[in-house]
Tab-separated table of C-alpha atoms in Angstrom:
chain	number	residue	atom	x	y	z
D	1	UNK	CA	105.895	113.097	97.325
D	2	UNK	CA	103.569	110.690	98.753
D	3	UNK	CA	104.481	107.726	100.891
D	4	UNK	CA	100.765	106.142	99.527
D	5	UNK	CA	100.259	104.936	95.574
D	6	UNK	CA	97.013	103.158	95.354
D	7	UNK	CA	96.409	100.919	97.224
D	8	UNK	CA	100.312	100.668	98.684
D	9	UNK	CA	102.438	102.431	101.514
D	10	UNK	CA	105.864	103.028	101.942
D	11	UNK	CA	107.212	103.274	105.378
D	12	UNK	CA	110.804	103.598	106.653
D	13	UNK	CA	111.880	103.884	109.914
D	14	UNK	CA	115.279	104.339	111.002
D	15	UNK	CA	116.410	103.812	114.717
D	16	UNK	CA	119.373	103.988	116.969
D	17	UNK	CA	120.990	101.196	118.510
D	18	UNK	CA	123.263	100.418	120.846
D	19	UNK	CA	126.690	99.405	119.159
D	20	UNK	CA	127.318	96.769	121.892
D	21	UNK	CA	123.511	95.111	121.812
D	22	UNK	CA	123.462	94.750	117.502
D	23	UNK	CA	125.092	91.977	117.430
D	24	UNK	CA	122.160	90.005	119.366
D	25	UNK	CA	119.909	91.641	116.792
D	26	UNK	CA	122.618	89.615	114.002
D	27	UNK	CA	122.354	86.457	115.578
D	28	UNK	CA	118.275	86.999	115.760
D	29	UNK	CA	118.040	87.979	112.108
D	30	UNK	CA	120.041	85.598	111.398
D	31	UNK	CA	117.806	82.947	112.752
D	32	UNK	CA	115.063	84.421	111.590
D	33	UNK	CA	116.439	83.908	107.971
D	34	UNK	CA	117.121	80.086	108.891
D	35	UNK	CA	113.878	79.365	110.811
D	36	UNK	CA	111.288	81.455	108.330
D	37	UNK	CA	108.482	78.894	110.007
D	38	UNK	CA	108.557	81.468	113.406
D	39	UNK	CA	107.578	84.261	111.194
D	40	UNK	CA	104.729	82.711	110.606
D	41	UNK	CA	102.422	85.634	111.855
D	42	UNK	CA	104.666	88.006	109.884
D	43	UNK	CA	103.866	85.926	106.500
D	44	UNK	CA	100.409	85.475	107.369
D	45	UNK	CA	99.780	89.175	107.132
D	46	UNK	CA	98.019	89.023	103.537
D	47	UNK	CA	98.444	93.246	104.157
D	48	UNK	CA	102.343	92.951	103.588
D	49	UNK	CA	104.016	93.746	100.344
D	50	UNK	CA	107.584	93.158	102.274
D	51	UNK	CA	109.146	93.708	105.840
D	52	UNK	CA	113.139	94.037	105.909
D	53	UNK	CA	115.156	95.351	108.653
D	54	UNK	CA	118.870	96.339	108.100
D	55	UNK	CA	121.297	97.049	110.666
D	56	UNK	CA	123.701	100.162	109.367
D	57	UNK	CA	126.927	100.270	111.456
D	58	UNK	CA	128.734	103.710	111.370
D	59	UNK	CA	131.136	103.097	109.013
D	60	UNK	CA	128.603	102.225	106.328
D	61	UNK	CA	126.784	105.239	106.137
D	62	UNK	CA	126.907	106.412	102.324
D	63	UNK	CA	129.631	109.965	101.299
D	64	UNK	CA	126.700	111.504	99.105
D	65	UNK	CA	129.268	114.908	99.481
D	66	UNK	CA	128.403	115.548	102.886
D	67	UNK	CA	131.743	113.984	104.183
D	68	UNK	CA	132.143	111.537	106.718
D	69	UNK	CA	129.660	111.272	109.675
D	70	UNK	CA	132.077	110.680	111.881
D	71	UNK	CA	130.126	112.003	114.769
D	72	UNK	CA	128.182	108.436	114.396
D	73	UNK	CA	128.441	106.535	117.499
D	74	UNK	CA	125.504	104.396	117.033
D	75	UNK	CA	124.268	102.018	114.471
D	76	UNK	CA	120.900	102.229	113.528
D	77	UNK	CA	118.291	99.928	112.688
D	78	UNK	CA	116.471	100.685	108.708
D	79	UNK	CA	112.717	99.077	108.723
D	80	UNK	CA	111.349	99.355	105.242
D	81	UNK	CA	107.929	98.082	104.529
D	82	UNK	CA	105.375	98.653	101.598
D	83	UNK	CA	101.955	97.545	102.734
D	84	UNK	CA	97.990	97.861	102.168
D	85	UNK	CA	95.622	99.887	103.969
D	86	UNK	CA	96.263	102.857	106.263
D	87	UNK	CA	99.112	102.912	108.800
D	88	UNK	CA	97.266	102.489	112.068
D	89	UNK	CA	96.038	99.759	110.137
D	90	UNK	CA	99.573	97.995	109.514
D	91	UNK	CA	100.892	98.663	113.041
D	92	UNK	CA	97.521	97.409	114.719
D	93	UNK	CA	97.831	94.382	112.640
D	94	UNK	CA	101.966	94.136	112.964
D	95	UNK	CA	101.648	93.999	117.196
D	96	UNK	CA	98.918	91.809	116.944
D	97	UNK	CA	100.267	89.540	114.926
D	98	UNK	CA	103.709	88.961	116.181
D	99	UNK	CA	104.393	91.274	119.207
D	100	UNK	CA	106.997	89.271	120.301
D	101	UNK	CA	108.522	89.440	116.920
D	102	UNK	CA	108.637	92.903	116.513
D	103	UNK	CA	110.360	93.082	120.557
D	104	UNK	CA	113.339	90.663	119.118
D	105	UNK	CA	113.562	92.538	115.822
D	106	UNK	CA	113.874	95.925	117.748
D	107	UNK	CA	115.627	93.690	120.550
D	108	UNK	CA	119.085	96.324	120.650
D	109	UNK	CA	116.602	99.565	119.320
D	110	UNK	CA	117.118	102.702	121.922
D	111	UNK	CA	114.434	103.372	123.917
D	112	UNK	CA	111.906	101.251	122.374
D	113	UNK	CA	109.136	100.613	124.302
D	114	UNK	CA	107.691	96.887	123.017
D	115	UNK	CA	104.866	96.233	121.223
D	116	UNK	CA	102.463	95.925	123.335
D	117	UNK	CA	100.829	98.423	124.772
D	118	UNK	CA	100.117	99.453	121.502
D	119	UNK	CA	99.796	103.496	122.137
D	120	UNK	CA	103.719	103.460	122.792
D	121	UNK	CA	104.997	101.654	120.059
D	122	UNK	CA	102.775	103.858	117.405
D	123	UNK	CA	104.507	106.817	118.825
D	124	UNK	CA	107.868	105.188	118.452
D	125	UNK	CA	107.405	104.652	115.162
D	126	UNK	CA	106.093	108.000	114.370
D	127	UNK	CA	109.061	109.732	116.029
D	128	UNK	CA	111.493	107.908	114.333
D	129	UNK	CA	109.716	107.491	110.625
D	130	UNK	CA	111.095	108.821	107.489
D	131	UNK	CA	109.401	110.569	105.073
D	132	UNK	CA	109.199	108.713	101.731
D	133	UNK	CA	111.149	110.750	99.010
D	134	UNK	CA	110.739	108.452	95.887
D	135	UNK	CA	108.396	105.878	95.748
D	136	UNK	CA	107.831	103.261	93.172
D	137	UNK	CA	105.008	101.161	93.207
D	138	UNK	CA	104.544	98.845	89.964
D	139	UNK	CA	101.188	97.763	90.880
D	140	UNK	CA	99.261	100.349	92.695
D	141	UNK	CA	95.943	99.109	92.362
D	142	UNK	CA	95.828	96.314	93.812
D	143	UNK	CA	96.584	94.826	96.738
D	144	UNK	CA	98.710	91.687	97.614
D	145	UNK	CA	95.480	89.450	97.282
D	146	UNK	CA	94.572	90.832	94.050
D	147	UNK	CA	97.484	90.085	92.302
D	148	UNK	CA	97.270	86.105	93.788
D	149	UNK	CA	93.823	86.545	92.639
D	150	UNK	CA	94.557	87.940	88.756
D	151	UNK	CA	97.440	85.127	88.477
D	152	UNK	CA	94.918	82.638	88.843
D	153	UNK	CA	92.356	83.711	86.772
D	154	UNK	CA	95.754	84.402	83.879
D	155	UNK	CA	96.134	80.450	84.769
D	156	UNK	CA	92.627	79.347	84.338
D	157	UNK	CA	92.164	81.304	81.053
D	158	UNK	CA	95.918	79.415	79.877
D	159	UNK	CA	93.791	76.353	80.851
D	160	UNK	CA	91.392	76.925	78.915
D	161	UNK	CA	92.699	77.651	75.689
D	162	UNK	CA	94.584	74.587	75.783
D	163	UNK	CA	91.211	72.751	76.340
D	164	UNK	CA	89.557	74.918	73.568
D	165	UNK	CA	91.866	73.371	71.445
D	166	UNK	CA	90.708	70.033	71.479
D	167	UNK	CA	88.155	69.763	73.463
D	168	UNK	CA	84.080	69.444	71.686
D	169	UNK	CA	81.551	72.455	72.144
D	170	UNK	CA	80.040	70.323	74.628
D	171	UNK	CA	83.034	69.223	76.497
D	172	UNK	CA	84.617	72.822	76.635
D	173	UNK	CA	81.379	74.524	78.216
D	174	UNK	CA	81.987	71.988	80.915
D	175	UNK	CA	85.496	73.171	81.345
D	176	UNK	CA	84.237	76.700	81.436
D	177	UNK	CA	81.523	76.422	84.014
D	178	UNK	CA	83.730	74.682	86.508
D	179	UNK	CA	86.778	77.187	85.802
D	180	UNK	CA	84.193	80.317	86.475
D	181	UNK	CA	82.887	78.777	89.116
D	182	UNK	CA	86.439	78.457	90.596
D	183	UNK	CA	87.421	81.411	89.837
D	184	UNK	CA	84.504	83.069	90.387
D	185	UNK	CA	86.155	85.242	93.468
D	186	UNK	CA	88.736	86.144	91.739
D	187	UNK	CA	87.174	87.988	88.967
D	188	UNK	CA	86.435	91.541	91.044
D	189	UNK	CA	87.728	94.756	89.736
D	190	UNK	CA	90.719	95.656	91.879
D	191	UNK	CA	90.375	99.499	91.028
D	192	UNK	CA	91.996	102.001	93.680
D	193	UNK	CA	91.464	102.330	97.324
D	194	UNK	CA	90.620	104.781	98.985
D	195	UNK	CA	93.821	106.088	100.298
D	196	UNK	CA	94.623	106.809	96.418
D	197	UNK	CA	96.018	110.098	95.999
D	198	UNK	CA	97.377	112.611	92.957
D	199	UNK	CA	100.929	111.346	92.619
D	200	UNK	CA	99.340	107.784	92.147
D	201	UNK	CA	96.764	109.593	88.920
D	202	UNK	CA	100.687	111.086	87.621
D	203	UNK	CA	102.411	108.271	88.631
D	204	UNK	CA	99.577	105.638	86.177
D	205	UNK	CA	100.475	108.588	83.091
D	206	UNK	CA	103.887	108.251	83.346
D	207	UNK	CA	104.294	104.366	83.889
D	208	UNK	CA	101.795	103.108	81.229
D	209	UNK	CA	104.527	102.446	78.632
D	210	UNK	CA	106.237	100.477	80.505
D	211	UNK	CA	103.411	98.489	82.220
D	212	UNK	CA	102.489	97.592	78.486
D	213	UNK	CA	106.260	96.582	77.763
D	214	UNK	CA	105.873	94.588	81.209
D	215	UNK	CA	102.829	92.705	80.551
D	216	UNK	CA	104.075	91.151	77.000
D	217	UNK	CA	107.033	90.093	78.585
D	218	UNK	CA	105.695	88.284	81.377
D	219	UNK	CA	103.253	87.064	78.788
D	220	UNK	CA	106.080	85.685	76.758
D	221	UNK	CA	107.769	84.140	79.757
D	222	UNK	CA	105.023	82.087	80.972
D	223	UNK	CA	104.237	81.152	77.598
D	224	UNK	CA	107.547	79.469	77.006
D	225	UNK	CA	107.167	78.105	80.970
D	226	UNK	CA	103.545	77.196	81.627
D	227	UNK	CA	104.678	75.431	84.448
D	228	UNK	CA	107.271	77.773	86.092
């Protein structure tokens, strides 16, 4: 299995940490959650599908028949991330955008080397990445922008059938040419890029159905809230 579909990848890392440091790492995610302004650089990253770090402490490992790890000592840090564009892509743009972000994130992670320089952080992350096993991706091709970019032009063409309604010939062609033109941007073919792979062709065959049964429901929904 693929960790790329479309346009999308999946990464997980998993690291150790030391028992009596994690707690720091609580406190930081913690404010984090309460201060979301000093992620700034994190949301600005139009690449980013979603970032989440989890802290796993011994006992909460998952019995899946193997028995209890009790060999544990550490708890470990989960990183899960779906993004666009090729991974030396993400982590270029991840430790330039918030370097010292990623340092207090990995604050209690063993061995980890910061950030910055950037040649030891990639191979930090490559020793201690997981290979993808299932993915999921609902929309595959497109990227984060392009599905900002189609909800407008769904908004504009609401608009405009509500202004088709009443509006005269004249008065509607007006509406039109300032909707295109404001929407003009918005209007390329996403398509797939060009990390696109074979599981993504099977993966398009076997989700169809329900990306139909998808689409008339969110139709529905924002028909009966226009404004949500």
């Amino acid at each position: 299995m693929s960790n790329i579909a479309g346009k999308a990848y999946a990464m997980n890392v998993v690291t150790p940490s030391h028992p009596w440091l994690t707690w720091v790492n609580r406190l930081l995610f913690l404010a984090a959650r309460g201060l979301p302004a000093r992620l700034g650089g994190l949301l600005g990253l139009s690449i980013i599908h979603f970032a989440r770090w989890v802290i796993i402490r011994p006992q909460d490992w998952p019995d899946l028949g193997q028995g209890r790890q009790d060999q544990i000592r550490n708890d470990y840090v989960l990183f899960c991330s779906n993004f666009n564009g090729t991974w030396d892509q993400y982590i270029d743009a991840f430790s330039d955008g918030i370097p010292s972000g990623l340092d207090a994130f990995w604050y209690s992670a063993t061995k980890y080397p910061q950030s910055i320089p950037i040649t030891g952080f990639k191979n930090y992350i490559t020793h201690n990445q997981i290979a993808t096993d299932y993915y999921y991706n609902a929309t595959p091709g497109s990227a984060q922008r392009d599905i900002k970019a189609a909800l407008r032009v769904y908004d504009t063409v609401l608009d405009l059938e509500k202004r088709h309604a009443d509006a005269s010939p004249e008065a509607f062609a007006e509406h039109w040419k300032e909707a295109m033109y404001r929407v003009q941007s918005d209007l390329g073919e996403p398509g797939f890029g060009p990390v696109a792979s074979l599981d993504t062709e099977r993966a398009d065959i076997n989700r169809h159905a329900f990306v139909r049964q998808a689409q008339a429901a969110f139709a529905s929904e924002r028909k009966a809230k226009p404004d949500a």
